[in-house]
CSV table of C-alpha atoms in Angstrom, one decimal:
chain,number,residue,atom,x,y,z
W,1,UNK,CA,-79.2,140.6,57.4
W,2,UNK,CA,-77.8,137.8,59.6
W,3,UNK,CA,-81.1,137.0,61.2
W,4,UNK,CA,-84.2,135.3,59.8
W,5,UNK,CA,-87.9,135.2,61.3
W,6,UNK,CA,-89.6,132.1,62.4
W,7,UNK,CA,-92.8,131.7,60.7
W,8,UNK,CA,-95.6,129.3,61.5
W,9,UNK,CA,-99.3,129.4,60.1
W,10,UNK,CA,-101.6,127.1,62.1
W,11,UNK,CA,-105.2,126.3,61.6
W,12,UNK,CA,-107.7,124.7,64.0
W,13,UNK,CA,-107.1,121.7,61.3
W,14,UNK,CA,-103.5,121.6,61.0
W,15,UNK,CA,-100.0,123.4,61.2
W,16,UNK,CA,-99.7,124.4,57.6
W,17,UNK,CA,-96.4,125.7,57.6
W,18,UNK,CA,-93.0,126.1,60.1
W,19,UNK,CA,-90.0,127.9,58.3
W,20,UNK,CA,-87.8,130.7,58.4
W,21,UNK,CA,-87.9,133.8,56.2
W,22,UNK,CA,-86.2,137.1,55.6
W,23,UNK,CA,-89.4,138.7,55.5
W,24,UNK,CA,-92.9,138.2,55.8
W,25,UNK,CA,-96.2,140.3,54.6
W,26,UNK,CA,-99.4,139.6,56.4
W,27,UNK,CA,-102.9,140.8,55.0
W,28,UNK,CA,-104.0,142.9,58.4
W,29,UNK,CA,-107.5,144.1,59.1
W,30,UNK,CA,-106.0,147.6,58.2
W,31,UNK,CA,-104.0,146.6,55.3
W,32,UNK,CA,-101.0,144.7,54.4
W,33,UNK,CA,-98.2,144.5,57.1
W,34,UNK,CA,-94.4,143.9,56.5
W,35,UNK,CA,-92.7,142.3,58.7
W,36,UNK,CA,-88.7,142.2,59.0
W,37,UNK,CA,-86.3,140.6,61.7
W,38,UNK,CA,-86.3,142.6,64.7
W,39,UNK,CA,-89.9,144.2,64.2
W,40,UNK,CA,-91.8,145.4,67.2
W,41,UNK,CA,-94.1,143.0,69.0
W,42,UNK,CA,-97.8,143.3,67.7
W,43,UNK,CA,-100.8,141.7,67.6
W,44,UNK,CA,-103.7,142.2,64.6
W,45,UNK,CA,-106.6,140.7,63.1
W,46,UNK,CA,-106.3,139.1,60.0
W,47,UNK,CA,-108.5,139.6,56.8
W,48,UNK,CA,-108.8,137.1,54.0
W,49,UNK,CA,-105.7,137.9,51.8
W,50,UNK,CA,-102.3,136.4,50.7
W,51,UNK,CA,-99.3,136.1,52.9
W,52,UNK,CA,-96.3,135.9,50.9
W,53,UNK,CA,-92.7,135.4,52.5
W,54,UNK,CA,-89.4,135.0,51.1
W,55,UNK,CA,-86.3,133.0,51.9
W,56,UNK,CA,-83.3,133.9,49.9
W,57,UNK,CA,-84.4,134.2,46.3
W,58,UNK,CA,-87.6,132.2,46.6
W,59,UNK,CA,-90.5,133.8,47.5
W,60,UNK,CA,-93.5,131.7,48.5
W,61,UNK,CA,-97.4,132.9,49.0
W,62,UNK,CA,-100.3,131.3,50.8
W,63,UNK,CA,-103.9,132.3,51.3
W,64,UNK,CA,-105.0,132.9,54.7
W,65,UNK,CA,-108.5,133.6,55.8
W,66,UNK,CA,-109.2,135.5,59.0
W,67,UNK,CA,-107.9,135.2,62.4
W,68,UNK,CA,-105.0,136.6,64.2
W,69,UNK,CA,-101.0,137.4,63.5
W,70,UNK,CA,-98.6,137.8,66.5
W,71,UNK,CA,-95.4,139.1,66.1
W,72,UNK,CA,-93.1,138.5,69.1
W,73,UNK,CA,-89.3,139.0,68.6
W,74,UNK,CA,-88.2,137.3,65.8
W,75,UNK,CA,-91.2,134.9,65.5
W,76,UNK,CA,-94.3,135.3,63.6
W,77,UNK,CA,-97.6,132.8,64.6
W,78,UNK,CA,-100.4,133.2,62.1
W,79,UNK,CA,-103.5,131.6,63.7
W,80,UNK,CA,-106.0,131.6,60.7
W,81,UNK,CA,-109.2,130.3,60.2
W,82,UNK,CA,-108.2,128.5,57.2
W,83,UNK,CA,-105.3,128.8,55.5
W,84,UNK,CA,-104.2,127.2,51.9
W,85,UNK,CA,-101.4,126.6,49.4
W,86,UNK,CA,-102.3,127.4,45.4
W,87,UNK,CA,-101.9,123.8,44.8
W,88,UNK,CA,-105.0,123.1,47.2
W,89,UNK,CA,-107.4,125.6,45.4
W,90,UNK,CA,-109.7,124.3,43.0
W,91,UNK,CA,-110.3,127.5,40.9
W,92,UNK,CA,-113.8,126.6,39.4
W,93,UNK,CA,-115.3,125.6,42.8
W,94,UNK,CA,-114.1,128.9,44.2
W,95,UNK,CA,-115.7,130.8,41.2
W,96,UNK,CA,-118.9,128.9,41.8
W,97,UNK,CA,-118.5,129.5,45.5
W,98,UNK,CA,-118.2,133.3,45.0
W,99,UNK,CA,-121.0,133.6,42.4
W,100,UNK,CA,-123.4,131.6,44.9
W,101,UNK,CA,-122.5,133.8,47.8
W,102,UNK,CA,-123.1,137.0,45.4
W,103,UNK,CA,-126.4,135.9,44.1
W,104,UNK,CA,-127.6,135.4,47.8
W,105,UNK,CA,-125.9,138.7,48.9
W,106,UNK,CA,-127.9,140.7,46.0
W,107,UNK,CA,-131.3,139.1,47.5
W,108,UNK,CA,-130.5,140.1,51.1
W,109,UNK,CA,-129.1,143.5,50.7
W,110,UNK,CA,-132.1,145.1,51.4
W,111,UNK,CA,-133.6,142.8,54.2
W,112,UNK,CA,-132.0,144.8,57.6
W,113,UNK,CA,-132.8,141.3,59.6
W,114,UNK,CA,-130.1,139.8,57.5
W,115,UNK,CA,-127.2,141.8,58.6
W,116,UNK,CA,-125.6,138.7,60.1
W,117,UNK,CA,-125.8,136.7,56.9
W,118,UNK,CA,-125.1,139.6,54.9
W,119,UNK,CA,-121.5,139.9,56.8
W,120,UNK,CA,-121.1,136.0,56.5
W,121,UNK,CA,-121.6,136.3,52.5
W,122,UNK,CA,-119.1,139.3,52.2
W,123,UNK,CA,-116.6,137.1,54.2
W,124,UNK,CA,-117.2,134.2,51.7
W,125,UNK,CA,-116.9,136.5,48.6
W,126,UNK,CA,-113.3,138.2,50.0
W,127,UNK,CA,-112.4,134.7,50.9
W,128,UNK,CA,-113.0,133.4,47.1
W,129,UNK,CA,-111.4,136.4,45.4
W,130,UNK,CA,-108.1,135.8,47.9
W,131,UNK,CA,-108.4,131.8,46.7
W,132,UNK,CA,-108.4,132.9,42.8
W,133,UNK,CA,-105.8,135.3,43.2
W,134,UNK,CA,-103.6,133.1,44.8
W,135,UNK,CA,-104.5,130.1,42.3
W,136,UNK,CA,-104.0,132.4,39.3
């Protein structure tokens, strides 16, 4: 395959990555998406998950948390609420944040007037799990 994908990962705080890749996997809203050069254009929501990309024999992974992915010709743009490399993750802090969110969620589960907070906590737990998966 002579073509490469141009991959860009952007958050509100920074441009985390601009690189070329042979293929990219994205944590889409309805599951993991594999993107190769020449993929049809698409736009999808992102879940909290691990984005992986390969260039030659080197595979790298980055945690991305919510947002959007756009595939247009041979360019993938990830617009994530947050994104981080494994080096940026403190595993103990992440485990503590997950525990705190799970405890609060357990208290709120039967309170129907707290649905927004329940959804927010579920997203925080998913984010913590993604971070741990990447950092381990």
